Short mmCIF file of N, CA and C in Angstrom, two decimals:
data_model
loop_
_atom_site.label_atom_id
_atom_site.label_comp_id
_atom_site.label_asym_id
_atom_site.label_seq_id
_atom_site.Cartn_x
_atom_site.Cartn_y
_atom_site.Cartn_z
N MET A 380 -14.75 -7.83 -19.42
CA MET A 380 -13.88 -7.04 -18.58
C MET A 380 -13.07 -7.98 -17.67
N ALA A 381 -11.79 -7.69 -17.54
CA ALA A 381 -10.92 -8.50 -16.70
C ALA A 381 -11.11 -8.11 -15.23
N ASP A 382 -10.90 -9.09 -14.37
CA ASP A 382 -11.01 -8.85 -12.93
C ASP A 382 -9.62 -8.48 -12.39
N ILE A 383 -9.57 -7.67 -11.35
CA ILE A 383 -8.30 -7.24 -10.77
C ILE A 383 -7.51 -8.44 -10.26
N ARG A 384 -8.20 -9.46 -9.80
CA ARG A 384 -7.52 -10.64 -9.26
C ARG A 384 -6.83 -11.46 -10.36
N THR A 385 -7.31 -11.36 -11.60
CA THR A 385 -6.76 -12.17 -12.68
C THR A 385 -5.63 -11.46 -13.43
N ILE A 386 -5.51 -10.15 -13.28
CA ILE A 386 -4.46 -9.40 -13.96
C ILE A 386 -3.15 -9.59 -13.20
N HIS A 387 -2.05 -9.59 -13.92
CA HIS A 387 -0.73 -9.72 -13.28
C HIS A 387 -0.52 -8.52 -12.34
N PRO A 388 -0.18 -8.76 -11.06
CA PRO A 388 -0.11 -7.68 -10.08
C PRO A 388 0.87 -6.56 -10.43
N GLU A 389 2.03 -6.91 -10.97
CA GLU A 389 3.02 -5.88 -11.29
C GLU A 389 2.51 -4.93 -12.37
N LYS A 390 1.89 -5.49 -13.37
CA LYS A 390 1.34 -4.69 -14.48
C LYS A 390 0.21 -3.78 -13.98
N TYR A 391 -0.67 -4.35 -13.15
CA TYR A 391 -1.80 -3.57 -12.65
C TYR A 391 -1.34 -2.47 -11.69
N ASN A 392 -0.38 -2.78 -10.80
CA ASN A 392 0.10 -1.80 -9.84
C ASN A 392 0.77 -0.62 -10.53
N LYS A 393 1.48 -0.87 -11.63
CA LYS A 393 2.11 0.23 -12.37
C LYS A 393 1.06 1.16 -12.95
N SER A 394 0.03 0.60 -13.54
CA SER A 394 -1.01 1.46 -14.13
C SER A 394 -1.81 2.18 -13.05
N LEU A 395 -2.04 1.53 -11.91
CA LEU A 395 -2.76 2.17 -10.81
C LEU A 395 -1.90 3.28 -10.20
N ALA A 396 -0.59 3.07 -10.09
CA ALA A 396 0.30 4.10 -9.56
C ALA A 396 0.31 5.34 -10.46
N GLU A 397 0.28 5.14 -11.77
CA GLU A 397 0.21 6.27 -12.69
C GLU A 397 -1.10 7.04 -12.52
N ALA A 398 -2.18 6.32 -12.28
CA ALA A 398 -3.47 6.98 -12.07
C ALA A 398 -3.49 7.74 -10.74
N LEU A 399 -2.82 7.18 -9.72
CA LEU A 399 -2.78 7.84 -8.41
C LEU A 399 -1.95 9.11 -8.42
N LYS A 400 -0.97 9.19 -9.32
CA LYS A 400 -0.14 10.40 -9.42
C LYS A 400 -0.98 11.62 -9.79
N LYS A 401 -2.08 11.40 -10.48
CA LYS A 401 -2.93 12.50 -10.94
C LYS A 401 -3.89 12.99 -9.86
N ILE A 402 -4.00 12.26 -8.76
CA ILE A 402 -4.92 12.62 -7.68
C ILE A 402 -4.14 13.47 -6.65
N PRO A 403 -4.63 14.67 -6.33
CA PRO A 403 -3.87 15.57 -5.44
C PRO A 403 -3.71 15.06 -4.01
N GLU A 404 -4.60 14.22 -3.52
CA GLU A 404 -4.49 13.70 -2.14
C GLU A 404 -3.29 12.78 -1.96
N PHE A 405 -2.88 12.10 -3.02
CA PHE A 405 -1.76 11.15 -2.94
C PHE A 405 -0.46 11.87 -3.27
N LYS A 406 -0.06 12.75 -2.37
CA LYS A 406 1.19 13.49 -2.54
C LYS A 406 2.25 12.88 -1.63
N LYS A 407 3.44 12.71 -2.18
CA LYS A 407 4.53 12.11 -1.42
C LYS A 407 5.01 13.10 -0.36
N PRO A 408 5.04 12.69 0.92
CA PRO A 408 5.53 13.58 1.97
C PRO A 408 7.03 13.83 1.85
N GLU A 409 7.49 14.94 2.39
CA GLU A 409 8.91 15.29 2.31
C GLU A 409 9.78 14.29 3.08
N TRP A 410 9.28 13.79 4.20
CA TRP A 410 10.07 12.90 5.04
C TRP A 410 10.27 11.52 4.45
N SER A 411 9.51 11.17 3.41
CA SER A 411 9.57 9.80 2.89
C SER A 411 10.90 9.47 2.21
N ASP A 412 11.68 10.49 1.85
CA ASP A 412 12.99 10.22 1.24
C ASP A 412 14.04 9.80 2.27
N PHE A 413 13.76 10.04 3.55
CA PHE A 413 14.76 9.83 4.59
C PHE A 413 14.48 8.63 5.48
N VAL A 414 13.35 7.94 5.30
CA VAL A 414 13.00 6.83 6.19
C VAL A 414 13.07 5.50 5.44
N LYS A 415 13.39 4.46 6.21
CA LYS A 415 13.37 3.11 5.65
C LYS A 415 11.92 2.63 5.62
N SER A 416 11.61 1.76 4.70
CA SER A 416 10.25 1.25 4.62
C SER A 416 9.99 0.13 5.62
N SER A 417 11.07 -0.42 6.20
CA SER A 417 10.91 -1.52 7.14
C SER A 417 12.19 -1.68 7.96
N ALA A 418 12.06 -2.37 9.09
CA ALA A 418 13.23 -2.62 9.94
C ALA A 418 14.20 -3.60 9.30
N HIS A 419 13.75 -4.39 8.35
CA HIS A 419 14.66 -5.35 7.73
C HIS A 419 15.43 -4.75 6.56
N LYS A 420 15.15 -3.53 6.19
CA LYS A 420 15.87 -2.86 5.10
C LYS A 420 17.14 -2.20 5.64
N ALA A 421 18.14 -2.09 4.79
CA ALA A 421 19.40 -1.47 5.20
C ALA A 421 19.39 0.03 4.95
N ARG A 422 18.71 0.47 3.89
CA ARG A 422 18.72 1.87 3.51
C ARG A 422 17.32 2.34 3.11
N PRO A 423 17.11 3.66 3.10
CA PRO A 423 15.83 4.19 2.62
C PRO A 423 15.62 3.87 1.14
N VAL A 424 14.40 3.90 0.69
CA VAL A 424 14.06 3.61 -0.70
C VAL A 424 14.50 4.78 -1.57
N ILE A 425 15.22 4.50 -2.66
CA ILE A 425 15.69 5.58 -3.54
C ILE A 425 14.86 5.66 -4.83
N GLU A 426 13.90 4.78 -4.96
CA GLU A 426 13.06 4.78 -6.15
C GLU A 426 12.20 6.05 -6.17
N PRO A 427 12.17 6.78 -7.29
CA PRO A 427 11.47 8.07 -7.30
C PRO A 427 9.95 7.99 -7.11
N ASP A 428 9.31 6.96 -7.64
CA ASP A 428 7.85 6.87 -7.49
C ASP A 428 7.45 5.73 -6.55
N PHE A 429 8.27 5.49 -5.53
CA PHE A 429 7.97 4.45 -4.54
C PHE A 429 6.64 4.71 -3.85
N TRP A 430 6.37 5.96 -3.50
CA TRP A 430 5.17 6.29 -2.72
C TRP A 430 3.90 5.86 -3.46
N HIS A 431 3.83 6.17 -4.75
CA HIS A 431 2.63 5.84 -5.52
C HIS A 431 2.53 4.34 -5.80
N LYS A 432 3.68 3.70 -5.97
CA LYS A 432 3.65 2.24 -6.16
C LYS A 432 3.18 1.53 -4.89
N ARG A 433 3.65 1.99 -3.72
CA ARG A 433 3.22 1.38 -2.46
C ARG A 433 1.74 1.65 -2.23
N ALA A 434 1.28 2.86 -2.55
CA ALA A 434 -0.14 3.19 -2.40
C ALA A 434 -0.99 2.29 -3.30
N ALA A 435 -0.54 2.08 -4.53
CA ALA A 435 -1.27 1.21 -5.44
C ALA A 435 -1.31 -0.23 -4.91
N SER A 436 -0.20 -0.69 -4.37
CA SER A 436 -0.14 -2.04 -3.83
C SER A 436 -1.07 -2.20 -2.62
N ILE A 437 -1.10 -1.19 -1.76
CA ILE A 437 -1.96 -1.24 -0.58
C ILE A 437 -3.43 -1.24 -0.99
N LEU A 438 -3.80 -0.39 -1.94
CA LEU A 438 -5.19 -0.38 -2.41
C LEU A 438 -5.58 -1.71 -3.04
N ARG A 439 -4.65 -2.33 -3.77
CA ARG A 439 -4.95 -3.64 -4.36
C ARG A 439 -5.15 -4.70 -3.28
N GLN A 440 -4.33 -4.65 -2.22
CA GLN A 440 -4.49 -5.59 -1.11
C GLN A 440 -5.85 -5.43 -0.44
N ILE A 441 -6.28 -4.18 -0.26
CA ILE A 441 -7.59 -3.94 0.35
C ILE A 441 -8.71 -4.44 -0.56
N TYR A 442 -8.54 -4.26 -1.88
CA TYR A 442 -9.54 -4.73 -2.83
C TYR A 442 -9.67 -6.26 -2.77
N ILE A 443 -8.55 -6.94 -2.71
CA ILE A 443 -8.55 -8.40 -2.74
C ILE A 443 -9.01 -9.00 -1.41
N ARG A 444 -8.53 -8.47 -0.28
CA ARG A 444 -8.78 -9.07 1.03
C ARG A 444 -10.03 -8.55 1.73
N GLY A 445 -10.59 -7.45 1.26
CA GLY A 445 -11.75 -6.88 1.94
C GLY A 445 -11.33 -5.90 3.01
N THR A 446 -11.68 -6.16 4.24
CA THR A 446 -11.31 -5.28 5.35
C THR A 446 -9.91 -5.63 5.84
N VAL A 447 -9.02 -4.62 5.85
CA VAL A 447 -7.62 -4.84 6.22
C VAL A 447 -7.19 -3.75 7.18
N GLY A 448 -6.42 -4.13 8.21
CA GLY A 448 -5.89 -3.17 9.16
C GLY A 448 -4.42 -2.90 8.94
N VAL A 449 -3.89 -1.94 9.66
CA VAL A 449 -2.49 -1.54 9.52
C VAL A 449 -1.56 -2.69 9.90
N GLN A 450 -1.88 -3.43 10.95
CA GLN A 450 -1.01 -4.52 11.39
C GLN A 450 -0.90 -5.62 10.34
N ARG A 451 -1.98 -5.94 9.68
CA ARG A 451 -1.93 -6.96 8.63
C ARG A 451 -1.08 -6.48 7.46
N LEU A 452 -1.18 -5.19 7.12
CA LEU A 452 -0.37 -4.65 6.04
C LEU A 452 1.11 -4.58 6.45
N ARG A 453 1.39 -4.28 7.72
CA ARG A 453 2.77 -4.28 8.19
C ARG A 453 3.38 -5.67 8.02
N THR A 454 2.61 -6.70 8.35
CA THR A 454 3.08 -8.07 8.19
C THR A 454 3.28 -8.38 6.71
N ARG A 455 2.38 -7.92 5.86
CA ARG A 455 2.45 -8.19 4.43
C ARG A 455 3.71 -7.59 3.80
N TYR A 456 4.11 -6.41 4.22
CA TYR A 456 5.25 -5.73 3.61
C TYR A 456 6.55 -5.91 4.41
N GLY A 457 6.54 -6.76 5.41
CA GLY A 457 7.74 -7.05 6.18
C GLY A 457 8.64 -8.02 5.44
N GLY A 458 9.75 -8.42 6.09
CA GLY A 458 10.68 -9.35 5.45
C GLY A 458 11.72 -9.86 6.43
N ARG A 459 12.71 -10.57 5.89
CA ARG A 459 13.76 -11.19 6.70
C ARG A 459 14.83 -10.18 7.07
N LYS A 460 15.12 -10.08 8.35
CA LYS A 460 16.16 -9.19 8.87
C LYS A 460 17.45 -9.99 9.01
N LYS A 461 18.50 -9.54 8.33
CA LYS A 461 19.81 -10.18 8.48
C LYS A 461 20.42 -9.69 9.78
N ARG A 462 20.88 -10.64 10.62
CA ARG A 462 21.40 -10.27 11.94
C ARG A 462 22.84 -10.72 12.12
N GLY A 463 23.60 -10.75 11.07
CA GLY A 463 25.00 -11.15 11.16
C GLY A 463 25.13 -12.65 11.32
N VAL A 464 25.81 -13.09 12.39
CA VAL A 464 26.06 -14.51 12.61
C VAL A 464 24.80 -15.22 13.07
N LYS A 465 23.91 -14.49 13.75
CA LYS A 465 22.67 -15.09 14.25
C LYS A 465 21.72 -15.39 13.08
N PRO A 466 20.79 -16.31 13.26
CA PRO A 466 19.84 -16.61 12.18
C PRO A 466 18.94 -15.41 11.87
N ALA A 467 18.57 -15.30 10.63
CA ALA A 467 17.68 -14.22 10.20
C ALA A 467 16.29 -14.41 10.82
N GLU A 468 15.61 -13.30 11.08
CA GLU A 468 14.26 -13.33 11.63
C GLU A 468 13.36 -12.42 10.83
N PHE A 469 12.06 -12.68 10.93
CA PHE A 469 11.07 -11.84 10.25
C PHE A 469 10.86 -10.56 11.05
N ARG A 470 10.75 -9.43 10.32
CA ARG A 470 10.42 -8.14 10.93
C ARG A 470 9.28 -7.51 10.15
N LYS A 471 8.35 -6.92 10.88
CA LYS A 471 7.24 -6.21 10.23
C LYS A 471 7.74 -4.92 9.61
N ALA A 472 7.01 -4.45 8.61
CA ALA A 472 7.33 -3.17 7.98
C ALA A 472 6.94 -2.03 8.91
N GLY A 473 7.46 -0.85 8.63
CA GLY A 473 7.10 0.32 9.41
C GLY A 473 5.65 0.70 9.19
N GLY A 474 5.00 1.23 10.21
CA GLY A 474 3.58 1.55 10.11
C GLY A 474 3.29 2.95 9.63
N LYS A 475 4.24 3.87 9.74
CA LYS A 475 4.00 5.27 9.40
C LYS A 475 3.66 5.44 7.92
N ILE A 476 4.40 4.80 7.05
CA ILE A 476 4.16 4.90 5.61
C ILE A 476 2.78 4.34 5.28
N ILE A 477 2.46 3.19 5.84
CA ILE A 477 1.18 2.54 5.58
C ILE A 477 0.03 3.39 6.10
N ARG A 478 0.16 3.89 7.33
CA ARG A 478 -0.89 4.73 7.92
C ARG A 478 -1.12 6.00 7.12
N THR A 479 -0.04 6.63 6.68
CA THR A 479 -0.17 7.87 5.91
C THR A 479 -0.86 7.62 4.57
N ILE A 480 -0.52 6.53 3.91
CA ILE A 480 -1.17 6.19 2.64
C ILE A 480 -2.65 5.91 2.87
N LEU A 481 -2.98 5.19 3.94
CA LEU A 481 -4.39 4.93 4.25
C LEU A 481 -5.14 6.23 4.54
N GLN A 482 -4.50 7.17 5.23
CA GLN A 482 -5.14 8.46 5.50
C GLN A 482 -5.35 9.25 4.21
N GLN A 483 -4.39 9.17 3.29
CA GLN A 483 -4.54 9.86 2.01
C GLN A 483 -5.68 9.25 1.20
N ALA A 484 -5.77 7.91 1.22
CA ALA A 484 -6.85 7.24 0.49
C ALA A 484 -8.20 7.56 1.11
N GLU A 485 -8.23 7.71 2.43
CA GLU A 485 -9.46 8.08 3.12
C GLU A 485 -9.88 9.50 2.75
N ALA A 486 -8.91 10.41 2.65
CA ALA A 486 -9.19 11.80 2.26
C ALA A 486 -9.69 11.87 0.82
N ALA A 487 -9.21 10.97 -0.03
CA ALA A 487 -9.66 10.93 -1.42
C ALA A 487 -11.03 10.27 -1.55
N GLY A 488 -11.49 9.60 -0.50
CA GLY A 488 -12.79 8.94 -0.54
C GLY A 488 -12.75 7.52 -1.08
N PHE A 489 -11.55 6.92 -1.18
CA PHE A 489 -11.44 5.57 -1.71
C PHE A 489 -11.67 4.50 -0.67
N ILE A 490 -11.34 4.76 0.59
CA ILE A 490 -11.54 3.78 1.64
C ILE A 490 -12.23 4.45 2.83
N GLU A 491 -12.75 3.61 3.71
CA GLU A 491 -13.39 4.09 4.94
C GLU A 491 -13.11 3.10 6.05
N LYS A 492 -13.22 3.58 7.29
CA LYS A 492 -13.05 2.68 8.43
C LYS A 492 -14.26 1.77 8.52
N SER A 493 -14.01 0.51 8.80
CA SER A 493 -15.07 -0.48 8.87
C SER A 493 -15.89 -0.29 10.14
N LYS A 494 -17.19 -0.35 9.99
CA LYS A 494 -18.09 -0.23 11.13
C LYS A 494 -18.64 -1.60 11.55
N GLU A 495 -18.12 -2.63 10.92
CA GLU A 495 -18.57 -3.99 11.20
C GLU A 495 -17.74 -4.58 12.33
N LYS A 496 -17.94 -5.87 12.57
CA LYS A 496 -17.23 -6.56 13.65
C LYS A 496 -15.71 -6.58 13.40
N LYS A 497 -15.30 -6.78 12.16
CA LYS A 497 -13.89 -6.83 11.81
C LYS A 497 -13.35 -5.41 11.66
N ALA A 498 -12.36 -5.05 12.48
CA ALA A 498 -11.80 -3.70 12.45
C ALA A 498 -10.84 -3.55 11.27
N GLY A 499 -10.68 -2.34 10.80
CA GLY A 499 -9.76 -2.06 9.70
C GLY A 499 -10.39 -1.10 8.73
N ARG A 500 -9.87 -1.10 7.52
CA ARG A 500 -10.39 -0.22 6.48
C ARG A 500 -10.83 -1.05 5.29
N LYS A 501 -11.87 -0.55 4.61
CA LYS A 501 -12.39 -1.24 3.43
C LYS A 501 -12.65 -0.22 2.34
N LEU A 502 -12.76 -0.71 1.12
CA LEU A 502 -12.99 0.16 -0.03
C LEU A 502 -14.42 0.69 -0.05
N THR A 503 -14.56 1.92 -0.51
CA THR A 503 -15.88 2.48 -0.75
C THR A 503 -16.26 2.16 -2.20
N GLN A 504 -17.47 2.50 -2.56
CA GLN A 504 -17.91 2.27 -3.94
C GLN A 504 -17.09 3.13 -4.91
N LYS A 505 -16.75 4.35 -4.50
CA LYS A 505 -15.91 5.22 -5.32
C LYS A 505 -14.54 4.60 -5.54
N GLY A 506 -13.97 4.00 -4.50
CA GLY A 506 -12.67 3.35 -4.61
C GLY A 506 -12.70 2.14 -5.53
N LYS A 507 -13.75 1.35 -5.41
CA LYS A 507 -13.87 0.17 -6.28
C LYS A 507 -13.99 0.57 -7.73
N SER A 508 -14.84 1.57 -8.00
CA SER A 508 -15.02 1.98 -9.40
C SER A 508 -13.75 2.60 -9.96
N PHE A 509 -13.00 3.37 -9.13
CA PHE A 509 -11.73 3.94 -9.59
C PHE A 509 -10.74 2.84 -9.95
N MET A 510 -10.65 1.82 -9.11
CA MET A 510 -9.69 0.75 -9.35
C MET A 510 -10.09 -0.10 -10.56
N GLU A 511 -11.37 -0.25 -10.79
CA GLU A 511 -11.82 -1.02 -11.95
C GLU A 511 -11.69 -0.23 -13.25
N GLU A 512 -11.71 1.12 -13.17
CA GLU A 512 -11.50 1.95 -14.35
C GLU A 512 -10.09 1.83 -14.87
N VAL A 513 -9.14 1.60 -13.99
CA VAL A 513 -7.73 1.50 -14.37
C VAL A 513 -7.52 0.33 -15.31
N ILE A 514 -8.30 -0.70 -15.18
CA ILE A 514 -8.17 -1.90 -16.03
C ILE A 514 -8.47 -1.57 -17.48
N LYS A 515 -9.44 -0.72 -17.69
CA LYS A 515 -9.90 -0.43 -19.06
C LYS A 515 -8.88 0.28 -19.90
#
C-alpha cells in the first residue's frame, strides 16, 4: 500500500475531493462564491469544485503535519500581494474558509481539537482510515 506522503499531492487531492463530495457534511456554503480566498487574490475563486479541493488539501496538511491550527493553515495558503509600485509583500489567507472547512470535518468526525500541549486540530482514527481508503 502506498503512503499518502509518497503519492503526488495533486493526484491524491483530486481523488480525495471526489470522495468528499459524497459526504453530506462537506457542503459548499452559498457565500463561498462571493469571497476571495485570500487578501493577495484579486478576485473570488470561480472554480466550481474549489471548496472540496481546498477541504482535501487541508485534510492532507493535517495528515502530514499532525496537529495544525487555523493560523498555520492561513500562512500555508497565503501568497504575495502585489502593491503597485511598492514591493510585494506576503499576506495570509482568509480564515473563514479554513475555519468552516475544519468545522465541517469536525462534524463528519474526521478531526478533533487537540487536548495536548500543542493547540490545534488533529485527525481522528476515522479520518485517517477514510484518507487511506482513498488511495486504494
